[in-house]
Amino acid sequence: MPLPPPPKRPDPDHVPTEQELREDLAAAYRLIALYGMTDLVFTHLSARLPGEGHRFLVNPYGLLFEEITASSLVVVDAEGEPAQPTAWPVNPAGFVIHSAVHIGRADAQCVMHTHTLAGMAVAAQQGSILPLNQMSMEFDGRVAIHDYEGVAADDNMSERERLVKDLGDAPCMILRHHGLLTVGRTVAEAFYWMWYLEQSCRIQLAAQAGGVPLAIPSRGTVERTRAQFSTGPTKGWLPWQALKRKLDREQPDYKA
């Protein structure tokens, strides 16, 4: 198979079109399914549409993530109600967390929420992500915590405010007794954070299961390692291009 051309460096000021967002978000749904981070038809990945007002893309309620396509994504308002004709229902109650984060964070163009085994297990522990691996150290000081208040419901406006306050300017959050959440200026960035947050949770559980004391690096080493990871508006763009090429080969219908 011939090598693909190298991806062009993205323009950090580019405002994606709705179709571009639809294709990227559909790709993210397929990848979350491909890499085993789904919870049947539950949880959501959402993206803010450009323009005035609060409009977002989200999955139709009842489809598996592996079935999502660009055209099947539904435009909803800030309350999670459909803002377009749709044959499939949406789940406004499931959009509560997403709407709070999108509205509360100007940079939260994409919000991802998962219920994975590793993520839920770490969410049941005291503390946060331990610096057990270099990829885990990137999360030092970047993972917020929100304590559990019951199933998120659209009639609990005060929890929305607390959740946004707890998140602050962090790109990641552990929802205690619930799961994981990431935000990004792009779909690529939100996926990058979710992928490595999930991997860090898996590493942590595997290390803890070894039955021997954990080796924790010095504070200086953790801080130096964290600083060595790149930041900026194009965070995650290079692996994202590779992942989309994979989908183009194996699941090209995600763009339909």
mmCIF file of C-alpha atoms in Angstrom:
data_model
loop_
_atom_site.group_PDB
_atom_site.id
_atom_site.type_symbol
_atom_site.label_atom_id
_atom_site.label_comp_id
_atom_site.label_asym_id
_atom_site.label_seq_id
_atom_site.Cartn_x
_atom_site.Cartn_y
_atom_site.Cartn_z
ATOM 1 C CA MET A 1 0.000 0.000 0.000
ATOM 2 C CA PRO A 2 1.529 3.367 -1.014
ATOM 3 C CA LEU A 3 2.204 5.907 1.684
ATOM 4 C CA PRO A 4 -0.384 8.678 1.969
ATOM 5 C CA PRO A 5 0.771 12.259 1.509
ATOM 6 C CA PRO A 6 1.796 13.890 4.778
ATOM 7 C CA PRO A 7 -1.019 15.933 6.351
ATOM 8 C CA LYS A 8 -0.898 19.678 5.944
ATOM 9 C CA ARG A 9 -0.379 21.652 9.117
ATOM 10 C CA PRO A 10 -3.810 22.918 10.189
ATOM 11 C CA ASP A 11 -4.733 26.575 10.389
ATOM 12 C CA PRO A 12 -5.497 27.218 14.081
ATOM 13 C CA ASP A 13 -7.881 30.027 13.070
ATOM 14 C CA HIS A 14 -9.936 27.847 10.725
ATOM 15 C CA VAL A 15 -13.650 27.781 11.568
ATOM 16 C CA PRO A 16 -14.989 24.374 10.503
ATOM 17 C CA THR A 17 -18.126 24.107 8.420
ATOM 18 C CA GLU A 18 -21.079 22.120 9.683
ATOM 19 C CA GLN A 19 -20.211 19.285 7.290
ATOM 20 C CA GLU A 20 -16.626 19.191 8.538
ATOM 21 C CA LEU A 21 -17.875 19.018 12.128
ATOM 22 C CA ARG A 22 -20.367 16.302 11.229
ATOM 23 C CA GLU A 23 -17.656 14.165 9.643
ATOM 24 C CA ASP A 24 -15.217 14.676 12.509
ATOM 25 C CA LEU A 25 -17.817 13.942 15.171
ATOM 26 C CA ALA A 26 -19.081 10.861 13.308
ATOM 27 C CA ALA A 27 -15.460 9.701 13.081
ATOM 28 C CA ALA A 28 -15.088 10.143 16.829
ATOM 29 C CA TYR A 29 -18.175 8.023 17.484
ATOM 30 C CA ARG A 30 -16.798 5.252 15.269
ATOM 31 C CA LEU A 31 -13.408 5.394 16.983
ATOM 32 C CA ILE A 32 -14.897 5.318 20.481
ATOM 33 C CA ALA A 33 -16.749 2.168 19.383
ATOM 34 C CA LEU A 34 -13.719 0.678 17.640
ATOM 35 C CA TYR A 35 -11.558 1.021 20.742
ATOM 36 C CA GLY A 36 -14.095 -0.336 23.215
ATOM 37 C CA MET A 37 -15.156 2.823 25.036
ATOM 38 C CA THR A 38 -18.911 2.634 24.543
ATOM 39 C CA ASP A 39 -21.821 1.939 26.902
ATOM 40 C CA LEU A 40 -24.402 0.389 24.573
ATOM 41 C CA VAL A 41 -26.455 3.355 23.236
ATOM 42 C CA PHE A 42 -25.694 5.625 26.191
ATOM 43 C CA THR A 43 -23.276 8.557 26.680
ATOM 44 C CA HIS A 44 -22.670 11.289 24.136
ATOM 45 C CA LEU A 45 -20.055 13.125 22.130
ATOM 46 C CA SER A 46 -21.155 16.615 21.113
ATOM 47 C CA ALA A 47 -19.842 19.516 19.070
ATOM 48 C CA ARG A 48 -20.850 23.180 18.990
ATOM 49 C CA LEU A 49 -21.953 24.469 15.605
ATOM 50 C CA PRO A 50 -20.514 27.793 14.398
ATOM 51 C CA GLY A 51 -22.716 30.857 14.328
ATOM 52 C CA GLU A 52 -24.865 32.710 16.803
ATOM 53 C CA GLY A 53 -26.939 31.013 19.460
ATOM 54 C CA HIS A 54 -26.480 27.628 21.095
ATOM 55 C CA ARG A 55 -26.693 24.798 18.579
ATOM 56 C CA PHE A 56 -24.931 21.478 18.927
ATOM 57 C CA LEU A 57 -24.510 18.175 17.116
ATOM 58 C CA VAL A 58 -25.257 15.018 19.079
ATOM 59 C CA ASN A 59 -26.068 11.387 18.395
ATOM 60 C CA PRO A 60 -29.629 10.154 17.810
ATOM 61 C CA TYR A 61 -30.782 8.207 20.851
ATOM 62 C CA GLY A 62 -30.828 4.458 20.270
ATOM 63 C CA LEU A 63 -28.111 4.079 17.643
ATOM 64 C CA LEU A 64 -24.918 2.252 18.511
ATOM 65 C CA PHE A 65 -21.814 4.404 18.138
ATOM 66 C CA GLU A 66 -20.650 2.131 15.314
ATOM 67 C CA GLU A 67 -23.814 3.074 13.376
ATOM 68 C CA ILE A 68 -23.375 6.843 13.564
ATOM 69 C CA THR A 69 -22.860 8.717 10.294
ATOM 70 C CA ALA A 70 -22.314 12.395 9.569
ATOM 71 C CA SER A 71 -25.858 12.853 8.289
ATOM 72 C CA SER A 72 -27.483 10.984 11.204
ATOM 73 C CA LEU A 73 -26.180 13.450 13.803
ATOM 74 C CA VAL A 74 -28.926 15.704 15.132
ATOM 75 C CA VAL A 75 -28.808 19.462 15.720
ATOM 76 C CA VAL A 76 -30.105 20.299 19.205
ATOM 77 C CA ASP A 77 -30.523 23.482 21.221
ATOM 78 C CA ALA A 78 -29.113 24.231 24.669
ATOM 79 C CA GLU A 79 -31.815 22.110 26.297
ATOM 80 C CA GLY A 80 -31.057 19.117 24.105
ATOM 81 C CA GLU A 81 -34.255 19.500 22.091
ATOM 82 C CA PRO A 82 -34.061 18.808 18.338
ATOM 83 C CA ALA A 83 -33.612 21.903 16.200
ATOM 84 C CA GLN A 84 -34.143 19.948 12.976
ATOM 85 C CA PRO A 85 -36.557 17.286 11.751
ATOM 86 C CA THR A 86 -35.402 13.850 12.880
ATOM 87 C CA ALA A 87 -36.834 10.345 12.640
ATOM 88 C CA TRP A 88 -34.858 9.261 15.696
ATOM 89 C CA PRO A 89 -35.377 10.618 19.206
ATOM 90 C CA VAL A 90 -32.717 12.453 21.149
ATOM 91 C CA ASN A 91 -32.130 12.218 24.882
ATOM 92 C CA PRO A 92 -32.375 15.734 26.415
ATOM 93 C CA ALA A 93 -31.633 14.417 29.924
ATOM 94 C CA GLY A 94 -28.427 12.835 28.640
ATOM 95 C CA PHE A 95 -27.346 16.169 27.186
ATOM 96 C CA VAL A 96 -27.500 17.983 30.554
ATOM 97 C CA ILE A 97 -23.783 17.668 31.286
ATOM 98 C CA HIS A 98 -22.809 18.569 27.727
ATOM 99 C CA SER A 99 -24.962 21.691 27.542
ATOM 100 C CA ALA A 100 -23.587 22.934 30.869
ATOM 101 C CA VAL A 101 -19.988 22.549 29.704
ATOM 102 C CA HIS A 102 -20.568 23.949 26.211
ATOM 103 C CA ILE A 103 -22.308 27.043 27.572
ATOM 104 C CA GLY A 104 -19.963 27.493 30.527
ATOM 105 C CA ARG A 105 -16.716 27.135 28.550
ATOM 106 C CA ALA A 106 -16.190 29.218 25.410
ATOM 107 C CA ASP A 107 -13.362 26.886 24.336
ATOM 108 C CA ALA A 108 -15.451 23.719 24.745
ATOM 109 C CA GLN A 109 -16.188 23.213 21.053
ATOM 110 C CA CYS A 110 -16.339 19.449 21.611
ATOM 111 C CA VAL A 111 -17.355 17.554 24.753
ATOM 112 C CA MET A 112 -16.906 13.797 25.184
ATOM 113 C CA HIS A 113 -18.313 11.680 28.003
ATOM 114 C CA THR A 114 -17.717 7.955 28.510
ATOM 115 C CA HIS A 115 -18.685 5.147 30.881
ATOM 116 C CA THR A 116 -15.746 2.780 30.473
ATOM 117 C CA LEU A 117 -14.796 0.062 32.930
ATOM 118 C CA ALA A 118 -11.399 1.640 33.613
ATOM 119 C CA GLY A 119 -12.801 5.158 33.820
ATOM 120 C CA MET A 120 -15.610 4.169 36.177
ATOM 121 C CA ALA A 121 -13.217 2.159 38.339
ATOM 122 C CA VAL A 122 -10.841 5.108 38.789
ATOM 123 C CA ALA A 123 -13.878 7.349 39.369
ATOM 124 C CA ALA A 124 -14.711 5.076 42.319
ATOM 125 C CA GLN A 125 -11.292 5.652 43.912
ATOM 126 C CA GLN A 126 -10.136 8.457 46.129
ATOM 127 C CA GLY A 127 -7.748 10.863 44.471
ATOM 128 C CA SER A 128 -7.210 11.217 40.744
ATOM 129 C CA ILE A 129 -4.845 10.029 38.007
ATOM 130 C CA LEU A 130 -1.573 8.816 39.531
ATOM 131 C CA PRO A 131 1.694 9.703 37.726
ATOM 132 C CA LEU A 132 2.581 6.083 37.011
ATOM 133 C CA ASN A 133 3.594 6.504 33.370
ATOM 134 C CA GLN A 134 4.787 9.346 31.165
ATOM 135 C CA MET A 135 1.380 9.568 29.486
ATOM 136 C CA SER A 136 -0.249 9.789 32.916
ATOM 137 C CA MET A 137 2.071 12.657 33.869
ATOM 138 C CA GLU A 138 0.617 14.829 31.110
ATOM 139 C CA PHE A 139 -2.571 14.930 33.202
ATOM 140 C CA ASP A 140 -0.883 16.380 36.256
ATOM 141 C CA GLY A 141 -3.004 19.370 37.284
ATOM 142 C CA ARG A 142 -5.264 18.890 34.251
ATOM 143 C CA VAL A 143 -7.960 16.598 35.677
ATOM 144 C CA ALA A 144 -10.842 18.162 37.601
ATOM 145 C CA ILE A 145 -13.129 16.217 39.936
ATOM 146 C CA HIS A 146 -16.902 16.514 40.267
ATOM 147 C CA ASP A 147 -18.536 14.654 43.136
ATOM 148 C CA TYR A 148 -21.547 12.478 42.419
ATOM 149 C CA GLU A 149 -24.993 13.976 42.999
ATOM 150 C CA GLY A 150 -27.173 11.284 41.451
ATOM 151 C CA VAL A 151 -28.152 10.728 37.819
ATOM 152 C CA ALA A 152 -27.743 14.011 35.940
ATOM 153 C CA ALA A 153 -31.207 15.456 35.316
ATOM 154 C CA ASP A 154 -32.435 18.473 33.404
ATOM 155 C CA ASP A 155 -34.308 19.764 36.462
ATOM 156 C CA ASN A 156 -31.126 20.178 38.532
ATOM 157 C CA MET A 157 -29.790 23.514 37.306
ATOM 158 C CA SER A 158 -27.670 24.016 40.431
ATOM 159 C CA GLU A 159 -25.586 20.905 39.669
ATOM 160 C CA ARG A 160 -24.823 22.282 36.216
ATOM 161 C CA GLU A 161 -23.336 25.366 37.860
ATOM 162 C CA ARG A 162 -21.276 23.270 40.287
ATOM 163 C CA LEU A 163 -20.058 21.007 37.498
ATOM 164 C CA VAL A 164 -18.827 23.948 35.402
ATOM 165 C CA LYS A 165 -17.203 25.492 38.475
ATOM 166 C CA ASP A 166 -15.471 22.207 39.323
ATOM 167 C CA LEU A 167 -14.241 21.823 35.740
ATOM 168 C CA GLY A 168 -12.710 25.308 35.707
ATOM 169 C CA ASP A 169 -10.282 25.544 32.793
ATOM 170 C CA ALA A 170 -9.217 21.881 32.911
ATOM 171 C CA PRO A 171 -9.465 19.812 29.712
ATOM 172 C CA CYS A 172 -10.475 16.676 31.616
ATOM 173 C CA MET A 173 -12.763 15.693 34.454
ATOM 174 C CA ILE A 174 -13.435 12.594 36.508
ATOM 175 C CA LEU A 175 -17.120 12.418 37.380
ATOM 176 C CA ARG A 176 -16.968 10.606 40.701
ATOM 177 C CA HIS A 177 -18.929 7.307 40.676
ATOM 178 C CA HIS A 178 -19.849 8.023 37.064
ATOM 179 C CA GLY A 179 -17.190 8.236 34.347
ATOM 180 C CA LEU A 180 -14.868 10.473 32.333
ATOM 181 C CA LEU A 181 -15.312 13.758 30.493
ATOM 182 C CA THR A 182 -13.022 15.732 28.178
ATOM 183 C CA VAL A 183 -13.324 19.009 26.304
ATOM 184 C CA GLY A 184 -11.476 20.338 23.289
ATOM 185 C CA ARG A 185 -11.228 23.272 20.944
ATOM 186 C CA THR A 186 -11.624 20.662 18.213
ATOM 187 C CA VAL A 187 -12.966 17.127 17.983
ATOM 188 C CA ALA A 188 -9.360 15.995 17.534
ATOM 189 C CA GLU A 189 -8.264 17.598 20.792
ATOM 190 C CA ALA A 190 -11.180 16.230 22.819
ATOM 191 C CA PHE A 191 -10.501 12.746 21.423
ATOM 192 C CA TYR A 192 -6.790 13.034 22.227
ATOM 193 C CA TRP A 193 -7.567 13.844 25.850
ATOM 194 C CA MET A 194 -10.162 11.060 26.112
ATOM 195 C CA TRP A 195 -7.871 8.463 24.547
ATOM 196 C CA TYR A 196 -4.972 9.175 26.907
ATOM 197 C CA LEU A 197 -7.185 9.703 29.954
ATOM 198 C CA GLU A 198 -8.649 6.264 29.318
ATOM 199 C CA GLN A 199 -5.175 4.760 28.835
ATOM 200 C CA SER A 200 -4.009 6.366 32.085
ATOM 201 C CA CYS A 201 -6.949 4.818 33.924
ATOM 202 C CA ARG A 202 -6.141 1.397 32.472
ATOM 203 C CA ILE A 203 -2.467 1.742 33.430
ATOM 204 C CA GLN A 204 -3.418 2.764 36.953
ATOM 205 C CA LEU A 205 -5.714 -0.212 37.506
ATOM 206 C CA ALA A 206 -3.199 -2.646 36.030
ATOM 207 C CA ALA A 207 -0.388 -1.276 38.207
ATOM 208 C CA GLN A 208 -2.539 -1.388 41.335
ATOM 209 C CA ALA A 209 -3.500 -4.989 40.557
ATOM 210 C CA GLY A 210 0.156 -6.046 40.626
ATOM 211 C CA GLY A 211 0.101 -6.300 44.406
ATOM 212 C CA VAL A 212 3.407 -4.476 44.973
ATOM 213 C CA PRO A 213 4.030 -0.887 46.107
ATOM 214 C CA LEU A 214 3.703 1.695 43.347
ATOM 215 C CA ALA A 215 6.769 3.663 42.239
ATOM 216 C CA ILE A 216 5.787 7.343 42.238
ATOM 217 C CA PRO A 217 8.242 9.716 40.481
ATOM 218 C CA SER A 218 9.504 12.839 42.198
ATOM 219 C CA ARG A 219 7.438 15.997 41.974
ATOM 220 C CA GLY A 220 10.116 17.622 39.848
ATOM 221 C CA THR A 221 10.111 14.752 37.371
ATOM 222 C CA VAL A 222 6.330 14.874 37.054
ATOM 223 C CA GLU A 223 6.307 18.623 36.433
ATOM 224 C CA ARG A 224 9.155 18.435 33.915
ATOM 225 C CA THR A 225 7.459 15.604 32.016
ATOM 226 C CA ARG A 226 4.129 17.444 31.939
ATOM 227 C CA ALA A 227 5.837 20.496 30.472
ATOM 228 C CA GLN A 228 7.400 18.392 27.700
ATOM 229 C CA PHE A 229 4.002 17.641 26.158
ATOM 230 C CA SER A 230 2.857 20.078 23.508
ATOM 231 C CA THR A 231 -0.168 22.306 23.944
ATOM 232 C CA GLY A 232 -2.048 24.671 21.679
ATOM 233 C CA PRO A 233 -5.094 24.828 19.384
ATOM 234 C CA THR A 234 -3.831 22.005 17.135
ATOM 235 C CA LYS A 235 -3.456 19.538 20.005
ATOM 236 C CA GLY A 236 -4.027 15.979 18.794
ATOM 237 C CA TRP A 237 -4.261 16.859 15.095
ATOM 238 C CA LEU A 238 -1.539 14.475 13.859
ATOM 239 C CA PRO A 239 -2.908 11.227 15.367
ATOM 240 C CA TRP A 240 -6.385 12.402 14.368
ATOM 241 C CA GLN A 241 -5.370 12.487 10.694
ATOM 242 C CA ALA A 242 -3.997 8.960 10.991
ATOM 243 C CA LEU A 243 -7.162 7.722 12.687
ATOM 244 C CA LYS A 244 -9.382 9.244 10.021
ATOM 245 C CA ARG A 245 -7.281 7.594 7.304
ATOM 246 C CA LYS A 246 -7.917 4.298 9.085
ATOM 247 C CA LEU A 247 -11.658 4.945 9.037
ATOM 248 C CA ASP A 248 -11.497 6.018 5.379
ATOM 249 C CA ARG A 249 -10.035 2.588 4.591
ATOM 250 C CA GLU A 250 -12.162 0.464 6.909
ATOM 251 C CA GLN A 251 -15.434 2.339 7.602
ATOM 252 C CA PRO A 252 -15.789 5.001 4.897
ATOM 253 C CA ASP A 253 -19.571 5.195 5.433
ATOM 254 C CA TYR A 254 -19.015 7.348 8.544
ATOM 255 C CA LYS A 255 -18.965 10.341 6.167
ATOM 256 C CA ALA A 256 -22.354 9.485 4.655
#
